Amino acid sequence: MKPEKVTIKKIVNGGYGLAHLSSGKIVLVERALPGEKLSIDIDQVKKTHCHGSIREILVPHDSRCLPPCPFHDSCGGCDFQHCKPQFQAQLKTTIIADLLSRNNEPSLRQALPLLQKTIPSPRTFGYRQRIRLQIINGEKLGFRRFRSHVPVEINRCLLAAEPLNHVLENLPELSHFRSLAEHSSELELQLNPDSRKVVAIFRFSRKPRPTDINNARTVCTQLDALECIFFSGDQFQLTGPFATDRNQETLLDNTLHISYNLNDNSRKPLKLQWEIGGFFQVNPEQNKTLINLVLHFSKANPDDTVLDLFCGMGNFSIPLGQRTKEITGIEGQGSAIRSAGANSRNNGLTNTVFVKKPVHEACRQLAKEGQQFDCVVVDPPRRASRG
Ligand SMILES: C[S@@+](CC[C@H](N)C(=O)[O-])C[C@H]1O[C@@H](n2cnc3c(N)ncnc32)[C@H](O)[C@@H]1O
């Protein structure tokens, strides 16, 4: 197909630039910016629209920059590294505004004027405390390609905290890692905020055997930045931790901890823990801003009752519970509910109720019972399972 000249109208969900072809058909262009004039190749034609990629930038956006990551062209990890960080935040606001304004649900369309500006991360790079990597051919590590399931090898990620990068760079060199990688498709690296060391979770195709456990211990001995290794899989329960020596293993458990001094620092620091493999916001510094914002917008006061949907380990429920009469948290994952209960106890709360149920089911039940709340917090995953 011949290249086409287009002008990008706006950036839509997924990070694509939307433009019209000369035929009038919509084309979604990878890594474009609004207002840019581009020469594009059409890569895929669908019934309702096409997908295109940039052949030449004829008129660039003012905020376009050279992506600092050397893997940017092939790796699918980042959508907006081709523009300056301040503009990335603006783009995210416009994408959400676009989704709200076109939503079929009238109450969501009406919520548009309430939309606030996106607050950029305090750090542009090095902020992620967790990365999930593909294991390639039993020996290399990488992410998926842009909009594809095909993996691409990387040995550094600009977004990841430095200890994660140290492990990412050095792990594939170790022969005992490769013995583990043979039985594994995915590796999660998670930073322990207390020790600043890395916890690795191998997604294993079968139950780990004694040789795998010995290999895991050897890998920890050879790589000081690695605190311990766990094995997860469909056929067995989370197994670990395995560390340099057995004494150390007895000191570790399957939880990670963080504490925050929130804006109204008259209170004791908020203490949170979560289980390995459970959800914790990827950017711990930005999470503090997020919790402060939830407290600010909820206008929490001591007589209020609050419903926290998709509450996870109580990231918002616990600080809200400290400031309100009662909080009910709904969450589908058992490990998160266990952590929410532990977080409630560790922060001295007695006014929290955590329910393990799919949110849709729990909401139907609450409505049937005629329960009412002064405030509802909703923090769904990118794709909520209907459960
Ligand atoms: C984006 S996380 C937010 C967790 C928490 N609010 C936080 O800030 O840490 C979304 C949570 O929703 C849970 N979840 C996903 N689908 C669900 C469903 N259908 N019903 C209940 N919980 C669900 C996930 O297990 C996850 O803990």
CSV table of C-alpha atoms and ligand atoms in Angstrom, one decimal:
chain,number,residue,atom,x,y,z
A,1,MET,CA,0.0,0.0,0.0
A,2,LYS,CA,1.2,3.5,-0.8
A,3,PRO,CA,2.1,5.8,2.2
A,4,GLU,CA,-0.5,8.4,3.1
A,5,LYS,CA,-0.2,11.9,4.5
A,6,VAL,CA,-2.3,12.5,7.6
A,7,THR,CA,-2.8,15.0,10.4
A,8,ILE,CA,-3.3,13.6,13.9
A,9,LYS,CA,-6.6,14.9,15.4
A,10,LYS,CA,-6.1,13.5,18.9
A,11,ILE,CA,-4.5,10.8,21.0
A,12,VAL,CA,-7.0,8.1,22.1
A,13,ASN,CA,-7.0,5.2,24.6
A,14,GLY,CA,-4.1,2.9,24.0
A,15,GLY,CA,-1.8,5.8,23.1
A,16,TYR,CA,-2.7,5.9,19.4
A,17,GLY,CA,-2.9,9.0,17.3
A,18,LEU,CA,-6.3,9.2,15.5
A,19,ALA,CA,-6.4,10.6,12.0
A,20,HIS,CA,-8.5,10.2,8.9
A,21,LEU,CA,-7.2,8.7,5.6
A,22,SER,CA,-8.0,10.4,2.3
A,23,SER,CA,-10.9,7.8,2.0
A,24,GLY,CA,-12.4,9.2,5.2
A,25,LYS,CA,-11.6,5.9,7.1
A,26,ILE,CA,-10.1,6.3,10.6
A,27,VAL,CA,-6.5,5.3,11.1
A,28,LEU,CA,-4.8,4.7,14.5
A,29,VAL,CA,-1.1,5.6,14.3
A,30,GLU,CA,1.5,4.3,16.8
A,31,ARG,CA,3.5,6.9,18.7
A,32,ALA,CA,2.1,9.9,17.1
A,33,LEU,CA,1.3,13.3,18.8
A,34,PRO,CA,-1.7,15.6,18.4
A,35,GLY,CA,-1.6,18.0,15.5
A,36,GLU,CA,1.4,16.3,13.9
A,37,LYS,CA,1.6,16.0,10.1
A,38,LEU,CA,2.9,12.6,9.2
A,39,SER,CA,3.6,10.3,6.3
A,40,ILE,CA,2.4,6.9,7.4
A,41,ASP,CA,2.3,3.3,6.2
A,42,ILE,CA,-0.9,1.3,6.6
A,43,ASP,CA,0.0,-1.9,8.5
A,44,GLN,CA,-3.5,-3.4,9.1
A,45,VAL,CA,-6.9,-2.8,7.6
A,46,LYS,CA,-9.9,-3.6,9.7
A,47,LYS,CA,-13.7,-3.2,9.0
A,48,THR,CA,-14.1,0.0,11.0
A,49,HIS,CA,-10.5,1.4,11.0
A,50,CYS,CA,-6.9,0.9,10.0
A,51,HIS,CA,-3.6,0.7,12.0
A,52,GLY,CA,-0.6,2.7,10.7
A,53,SER,CA,3.0,3.4,11.6
A,54,ILE,CA,5.1,6.5,11.0
A,55,ARG,CA,7.2,6.6,7.9
A,56,GLU,CA,8.2,10.2,8.2
A,57,ILE,CA,7.4,13.1,10.6
A,58,LEU,CA,6.6,16.1,8.3
A,59,VAL,CA,5.6,18.6,11.1
A,60,PRO,CA,6.4,17.4,14.6
A,61,HIS,CA,4.7,18.5,17.9
A,62,ASP,CA,6.7,21.0,20.0
A,63,SER,CA,6.9,18.4,22.8
A,64,ARG,CA,8.3,15.6,20.6
A,65,CYS,CA,11.7,14.4,21.9
A,66,LEU,CA,14.1,11.6,21.2
A,67,PRO,CA,13.0,8.6,23.4
A,68,PRO,CA,15.8,8.2,26.1
A,69,CYS,CA,15.4,4.4,26.2
A,70,PRO,CA,17.6,2.5,23.7
A,71,PHE,CA,14.9,-0.2,23.5
A,72,HIS,CA,12.0,2.2,22.8
A,73,ASP,CA,11.6,1.2,19.1
A,74,SER,CA,11.0,-2.5,19.8
A,75,CYS,CA,9.8,-2.7,23.4
A,76,GLY,CA,6.2,-2.2,24.1
A,77,GLY,CA,6.6,-1.1,27.8
A,78,CYS,CA,6.1,2.7,27.3
A,79,ASP,CA,3.5,4.6,25.2
A,80,PHE,CA,4.8,8.1,25.5
A,81,GLN,CA,8.5,8.3,25.8
A,82,HIS,CA,8.6,10.2,22.5
A,83,CYS,CA,7.3,13.3,24.2
A,84,LYS,CA,8.4,15.4,27.2
A,85,PRO,CA,7.2,14.3,30.6
A,86,GLN,CA,5.0,17.3,31.3
A,87,PHE,CA,3.2,16.8,28.1
A,88,GLN,CA,2.8,13.0,28.8
A,89,ALA,CA,0.7,14.0,31.9
A,90,GLN,CA,-1.4,16.4,29.7
A,91,LEU,CA,-2.0,13.6,27.2
A,92,LYS,CA,-3.2,11.3,29.9
A,93,THR,CA,-5.8,13.9,31.0
A,94,THR,CA,-7.0,14.4,27.4
A,95,ILE,CA,-7.3,10.6,26.9
A,96,ILE,CA,-9.5,10.3,30.0
A,97,ALA,CA,-11.6,13.3,29.0
A,98,ASP,CA,-12.1,11.7,25.6
A,99,LEU,CA,-13.2,8.4,27.1
A,100,LEU,CA,-15.6,10.2,29.5
A,101,SER,CA,-17.1,12.5,26.8
A,102,ARG,CA,-17.8,9.5,24.5
A,103,ASN,CA,-19.1,7.2,27.2
A,104,ASN,CA,-22.6,5.6,26.8
A,105,GLU,CA,-23.3,6.1,30.4
A,106,PRO,CA,-24.8,9.7,30.9
A,107,SER,CA,-23.5,10.0,34.5
A,108,LEU,CA,-20.0,9.5,33.3
A,109,ARG,CA,-20.4,12.1,30.5
A,110,GLN,CA,-21.7,14.5,33.2
A,111,ALA,CA,-18.6,13.8,35.3
A,112,LEU,CA,-16.3,15.4,32.7
A,113,PRO,CA,-16.2,18.9,34.4
A,114,LEU,CA,-14.9,17.2,37.6
A,115,LEU,CA,-11.9,15.7,35.8
A,116,GLN,CA,-8.6,17.0,37.4
A,117,LYS,CA,-5.2,17.4,35.8
A,118,THR,CA,-2.9,14.4,35.9
A,119,ILE,CA,-0.2,14.8,38.5
A,120,PRO,CA,3.2,13.7,37.0
A,121,SER,CA,5.3,11.2,39.0
A,122,PRO,CA,7.8,12.9,41.3
A,123,ARG,CA,10.5,10.9,39.3
A,124,THR,CA,10.4,10.6,35.6
A,125,PHE,CA,12.5,7.4,35.7
A,126,GLY,CA,13.5,4.7,38.1
A,127,TYR,CA,10.2,4.8,40.0
A,128,ARG,CA,8.7,1.3,39.4
A,129,GLN,CA,9.1,-1.1,42.3
A,130,ARG,CA,7.9,-4.1,40.3
A,131,ILE,CA,8.4,-5.4,36.7
A,132,ARG,CA,7.1,-8.5,35.0
A,133,LEU,CA,9.5,-10.0,32.5
A,134,GLN,CA,9.1,-12.6,29.8
A,135,ILE,CA,11.7,-15.5,29.9
A,136,ILE,CA,12.9,-15.9,26.3
A,137,ASN,CA,14.1,-19.3,25.1
A,138,GLY,CA,14.9,-20.4,28.7
A,139,GLU,CA,17.8,-17.9,29.0
A,140,LYS,CA,17.0,-14.3,28.3
A,141,LEU,CA,14.8,-11.7,29.8
A,142,GLY,CA,12.6,-9.1,28.1
A,143,PHE,CA,9.2,-7.4,27.7
A,144,ARG,CA,6.6,-7.8,24.9
A,145,ARG,CA,6.9,-5.9,21.7
A,146,PHE,CA,4.6,-2.9,21.1
A,147,ARG,CA,1.0,-4.2,20.8
A,148,SER,CA,2.2,-7.8,20.4
A,149,HIS,CA,2.8,-11.0,22.4
A,150,VAL,CA,6.3,-11.4,20.8
A,151,PRO,CA,9.0,-10.9,23.5
A,152,VAL,CA,12.0,-8.6,22.9
A,153,GLU,CA,15.2,-9.0,24.9
A,154,ILE,CA,16.2,-6.1,27.2
A,155,ASN,CA,18.8,-5.7,29.9
A,156,ARG,CA,17.7,-2.4,31.4
A,157,CYS,CA,14.4,-0.6,31.9
A,158,LEU,CA,14.5,3.2,32.6
A,159,LEU,CA,11.3,3.0,34.6
A,160,ALA,CA,12.5,0.4,37.0
A,161,ALA,CA,14.2,1.1,40.3
A,162,GLU,CA,18.0,0.6,40.2
A,163,PRO,CA,18.2,-2.6,42.2
A,164,LEU,CA,15.7,-4.2,39.7
A,165,ASN,CA,17.9,-3.2,36.8
A,166,HIS,CA,21.0,-4.6,38.6
A,167,VAL,CA,19.2,-8.0,38.8
A,168,LEU,CA,17.9,-7.7,35.2
A,169,GLU,CA,21.4,-7.1,33.9
A,170,ASN,CA,23.2,-9.8,35.8
A,171,LEU,CA,20.7,-12.7,36.2
A,172,PRO,CA,20.9,-14.0,32.6
A,173,GLU,CA,24.7,-14.5,33.0
A,174,LEU,CA,24.2,-17.1,35.8
A,175,SER,CA,24.1,-20.7,34.7
A,176,HIS,CA,21.9,-21.7,37.7
A,177,PHE,CA,19.4,-19.0,36.6
A,178,ARG,CA,19.2,-20.6,33.2
A,179,SER,CA,18.5,-24.0,34.8
A,180,LEU,CA,15.5,-22.3,36.5
A,181,ALA,CA,14.5,-20.4,33.4
A,182,GLU,CA,14.1,-23.7,31.4
A,183,HIS,CA,10.9,-24.4,33.4
A,184,SER,CA,9.6,-20.8,33.6
A,185,SER,CA,7.8,-18.4,31.2
A,186,GLU,CA,7.7,-15.3,33.3
A,187,LEU,CA,9.7,-13.7,36.1
A,188,GLU,CA,8.5,-10.9,38.4
A,189,LEU,CA,11.1,-8.7,40.1
A,190,GLN,CA,9.8,-6.8,43.1
A,191,LEU,CA,11.7,-4.4,45.3
A,192,ASN,CA,11.5,-4.9,49.0
A,193,PRO,CA,11.2,-1.3,50.3
A,194,ASP,CA,12.7,-2.2,53.7
A,195,SER,CA,15.9,-3.8,52.5
A,196,ARG,CA,16.1,-2.3,49.0
A,197,LYS,CA,16.9,-5.8,47.8
A,198,VAL,CA,15.0,-7.7,45.1
A,199,VAL,CA,12.5,-10.5,45.5
A,200,ALA,CA,12.2,-12.7,42.3
A,201,ILE,CA,9.1,-14.8,41.6
A,202,PHE,CA,9.5,-17.4,38.9
A,203,ARG,CA,6.3,-18.5,37.2
A,204,PHE,CA,7.0,-22.2,37.0
A,205,SER,CA,5.4,-24.8,34.7
A,206,ARG,CA,5.5,-27.5,37.3
A,207,LYS,CA,5.9,-27.8,41.1
A,208,PRO,CA,9.5,-26.9,42.0
A,209,ARG,CA,11.8,-29.8,42.8
A,210,PRO,CA,14.8,-30.0,45.3
A,211,THR,CA,17.2,-29.2,42.5
A,212,ASP,CA,15.2,-26.1,41.6
A,213,ILE,CA,15.3,-25.0,45.2
A,214,ASN,CA,19.1,-25.6,45.3
A,215,ASN,CA,19.5,-23.6,42.1
A,216,ALA,CA,17.4,-20.7,43.6
A,217,ARG,CA,19.7,-20.7,46.7
A,218,THR,CA,22.8,-20.6,44.5
A,219,VAL,CA,21.5,-17.8,42.4
A,220,CYS,CA,20.9,-15.7,45.6
A,221,THR,CA,24.4,-16.4,46.8
A,222,GLN,CA,25.9,-15.3,43.4
A,223,LEU,CA,23.8,-12.1,43.2
A,224,ASP,CA,23.9,-10.0,46.3
A,225,ALA,CA,21.1,-7.6,45.1
A,226,LEU,CA,18.7,-10.6,45.2
A,227,GLU,CA,17.1,-11.1,48.6
A,228,CYS,CA,15.1,-14.3,47.8
A,229,ILE,CA,13.3,-16.3,45.2
A,230,PHE,CA,9.7,-17.6,45.2
A,231,PHE,CA,8.0,-20.1,42.8
A,232,SER,CA,4.4,-19.5,41.6
A,233,GLY,CA,2.3,-21.6,39.3
A,234,ASP,CA,-1.2,-22.8,38.4
A,235,GLN,CA,-0.6,-26.3,39.8
A,236,PHE,CA,0.8,-25.4,43.3
A,237,GLN,CA,0.8,-22.8,46.0
A,238,LEU,CA,3.3,-20.0,46.2
A,239,THR,CA,6.6,-21.7,47.3
A,240,GLY,CA,9.4,-19.9,49.1
A,241,PRO,CA,11.3,-17.9,50.2
A,242,PHE,CA,14.6,-19.4,49.1
A,243,ALA,CA,17.6,-17.3,50.0
A,244,THR,CA,21.4,-17.5,50.5
A,245,ASP,CA,21.1,-19.6,53.6
A,246,ARG,CA,18.4,-21.3,55.6
A,247,ASN,CA,18.9,-19.0,58.6
A,248,GLN,CA,18.0,-16.0,56.4
A,249,GLU,CA,15.0,-17.9,55.0
A,250,THR,CA,13.6,-18.1,58.5
A,251,LEU,CA,13.8,-14.3,58.9
A,252,LEU,CA,11.9,-13.7,55.7
A,253,ASP,CA,8.2,-14.3,55.1
A,254,ASN,CA,5.9,-13.8,52.1
A,255,THR,CA,5.0,-10.2,52.9
A,256,LEU,CA,6.5,-6.8,52.0
A,257,HIS,CA,6.0,-3.6,54.1
A,258,ILE,CA,6.0,0.1,53.6
A,259,SER,CA,5.0,3.1,55.8
A,260,TYR,CA,3.9,6.6,54.9
A,261,ASN,CA,3.7,9.9,56.8
A,262,LEU,CA,0.6,11.4,55.2
A,263,ASN,CA,-0.2,15.1,54.8
A,264,ASP,CA,-2.0,15.5,58.2
A,265,ASN,CA,1.1,14.2,60.0
A,266,SER,CA,-0.5,14.5,63.4
A,267,ARG,CA,-1.1,10.7,63.2
A,268,LYS,CA,1.2,7.8,63.5
A,269,PRO,CA,2.7,6.7,60.1
A,270,LEU,CA,0.4,4.6,58.0
A,271,LYS,CA,1.8,1.0,57.9
A,272,LEU,CA,0.9,-1.2,55.0
A,273,GLN,CA,1.9,-4.7,54.0
A,274,TRP,CA,1.0,-7.0,51.1
A,275,GLU,CA,1.7,-10.6,50.1
A,276,ILE,CA,4.2,-11.5,47.5
A,277,GLY,CA,2.2,-11.8,44.2
A,278,GLY,CA,-0.5,-9.5,45.6
A,279,PHE,CA,-1.2,-6.0,44.2
A,280,PHE,CA,0.7,-3.0,45.4
A,281,GLN,CA,0.8,0.3,43.4
A,282,VAL,CA,3.9,0.2,41.2
A,283,ASN,CA,5.1,3.7,42.1
A,284,PRO,CA,5.4,3.9,45.9
A,285,GLU,CA,6.2,7.7,46.0
A,286,GLN,CA,3.2,8.5,43.7
A,287,ASN,CA,1.1,6.2,45.8
A,288,LYS,CA,1.6,8.6,48.8
A,289,THR,CA,0.2,11.4,46.6
A,290,LEU,CA,-2.7,9.2,45.6
A,291,ILE,CA,-3.6,8.3,49.2
A,292,ASN,CA,-3.5,12.0,50.1
A,293,LEU,CA,-5.7,12.8,47.2
A,294,VAL,CA,-8.3,10.2,48.0
A,295,LEU,CA,-8.4,11.6,51.6
A,296,HIS,CA,-8.7,15.1,50.3
A,297,PHE,CA,-11.5,14.4,47.7
A,298,SER,CA,-13.5,12.0,50.0
A,299,LYS,CA,-13.7,14.9,52.6
A,300,ALA,CA,-13.5,12.1,55.1
A,301,ASN,CA,-15.1,13.1,58.5
A,302,PRO,CA,-15.5,11.0,61.7
A,303,ASP,CA,-19.3,10.4,61.2
A,304,ASP,CA,-18.9,9.0,57.6
A,305,THR,CA,-19.4,5.5,56.4
A,306,VAL,CA,-17.2,4.6,53.3
A,307,LEU,CA,-17.3,1.9,50.7
A,308,ASP,CA,-14.0,1.1,49.1
A,309,LEU,CA,-14.5,-1.0,45.9
A,310,PHE,CA,-11.5,-3.0,44.6
A,311,CYS,CA,-9.8,-2.2,47.9
A,312,GLY,CA,-6.8,-4.5,47.4
A,313,MET,CA,-4.8,-4.7,50.7
A,314,GLY,CA,-6.5,-1.6,52.0
A,315,ASN,CA,-4.3,1.0,50.5
A,316,PHE,CA,-7.1,3.6,50.8
A,317,SER,CA,-9.4,1.7,53.3
A,318,ILE,CA,-6.9,1.9,56.1
A,319,PRO,CA,-6.2,5.7,56.0
A,320,LEU,CA,-9.9,6.3,55.4
A,321,GLY,CA,-10.8,4.0,58.3
A,322,GLN,CA,-8.5,6.1,60.5
A,323,ARG,CA,-10.6,9.2,59.7
A,324,THR,CA,-14.2,7.9,59.4
A,325,LYS,CA,-16.8,5.9,61.4
A,326,GLU,CA,-16.7,2.7,59.4
A,327,ILE,CA,-15.2,1.4,56.1
A,328,THR,CA,-16.3,-1.6,54.1
A,329,GLY,CA,-13.7,-2.9,51.5
A,330,ILE,CA,-14.7,-5.2,48.7
A,331,GLU,CA,-12.0,-7.2,46.9
A,332,GLY,CA,-11.8,-10.4,44.9
A,333,GLN,CA,-8.3,-11.7,45.7
A,334,GLY,CA,-7.9,-13.8,48.9
A,335,SER,CA,-4.3,-12.8,49.6
A,336,ALA,CA,-5.3,-9.1,49.3
A,337,ILE,CA,-8.2,-9.6,51.8
A,338,ARG,CA,-5.8,-11.3,54.2
A,339,SER,CA,-3.4,-8.3,54.0
A,340,ALA,CA,-6.2,-5.8,54.4
A,341,GLY,CA,-7.2,-7.6,57.7
A,342,ALA,CA,-3.5,-7.5,58.8
A,343,ASN,CA,-3.2,-3.9,57.9
A,344,SER,CA,-6.3,-3.0,59.8
A,345,ARG,CA,-4.9,-4.8,63.0
A,346,ASN,CA,-1.4,-3.3,62.5
A,347,ASN,CA,-2.9,0.2,62.4
A,348,GLY,CA,-5.1,-0.4,65.5
A,349,LEU,CA,-8.4,-0.2,63.6
A,350,THR,CA,-11.6,-1.9,64.7
A,351,ASN,CA,-14.0,-0.1,62.3
A,352,THR,CA,-13.1,-2.0,59.0
A,353,VAL,CA,-15.1,-4.8,57.3
A,354,PHE,CA,-13.4,-6.5,54.4
A,355,VAL,CA,-15.4,-8.8,52.1
A,356,LYS,CA,-13.9,-11.2,49.6
A,357,LYS,CA,-16.3,-11.1,46.7
A,358,PRO,CA,-16.5,-9.9,43.0
A,359,VAL,CA,-17.4,-6.2,43.2
A,360,HIS,CA,-20.5,-6.6,40.9
A,361,GLU,CA,-21.9,-9.3,43.1
A,362,ALA,CA,-21.1,-7.4,46.3
A,363,CYS,CA,-22.7,-4.2,45.0
A,364,ARG,CA,-25.9,-6.1,44.0
A,365,GLN,CA,-26.1,-7.6,47.5
A,366,LEU,CA,-25.4,-4.2,49.3
A,367,ALA,CA,-28.2,-2.6,47.1
A,368,LYS,CA,-30.6,-5.4,48.0
A,369,GLU,CA,-29.9,-4.9,51.7
A,370,GLY,CA,-30.6,-1.1,51.2
A,371,GLN,CA,-27.1,-0.2,52.5
A,372,GLN,CA,-26.0,3.4,52.0
A,373,PHE,CA,-22.6,5.1,52.3
A,374,ASP,CA,-21.5,8.7,52.6
A,375,CYS,CA,-18.6,8.1,50.2
A,376,VAL,CA,-17.7,5.4,47.6
A,377,VAL,CA,-14.1,5.0,46.4
A,378,VAL,CA,-13.7,3.0,43.1
A,379,ASP,CA,-10.2,1.9,42.0
A,380,PRO,CA,-10.8,-0.9,39.4
A,381,PRO,CA,-8.0,-2.7,37.5
A,382,ARG,CA,-7.4,-1.8,33.9
A,383,ARG,CA,-9.6,-4.8,33.0
A,384,ALA,CA,-12.0,-5.8,35.8
A,385,SER,CA,-12.8,-9.5,35.8
A,386,ARG,CA,-16.5,-9.9,36.0
A,387,GLY,CA,-15.8,-12.6,38.7
B,1,LIG,C1,-5.9,-1.3,40.7
B,1,LIG,S1,-6.0,-2.5,42.0
B,1,LIG,C2,-6.4,-1.4,43.3
B,1,LIG,C3,-6.2,-1.9,44.7
B,1,LIG,C4,-6.2,-0.9,45.8
B,1,LIG,N1,-7.2,0.1,45.7
B,1,LIG,C5,-4.8,-0.2,45.9
B,1,LIG,O1,-4.8,1.1,45.7
B,1,LIG,O2,-3.8,-0.9,46.2
B,1,LIG,C6,-7.5,-3.4,41.6
B,1,LIG,C7,-7.9,-4.5,42.6
B,1,LIG,O3,-9.1,-5.0,42.2
B,1,LIG,C8,-9.1,-6.4,42.4
B,1,LIG,N2,-10.2,-6.9,41.4
B,1,LIG,C9,-10.1,-7.1,40.1
B,1,LIG,N3,-11.3,-7.5,39.6
B,1,LIG,C10,-12.1,-7.6,40.6
B,1,LIG,C11,-13.5,-7.9,40.8
B,1,LIG,N4,-14.3,-8.2,39.7
B,1,LIG,N5,-14.0,-7.9,42.0
B,1,LIG,C12,-13.3,-7.6,43.1
B,1,LIG,N6,-12.0,-7.3,43.0
B,1,LIG,C13,-11.4,-7.2,41.8
B,1,LIG,C14,-7.7,-6.8,42.1
B,1,LIG,O4,-7.4,-8.1,42.8
B,1,LIG,C15,-6.9,-5.6,42.7
B,1,LIG,O5,-6.6,-5.9,44.0
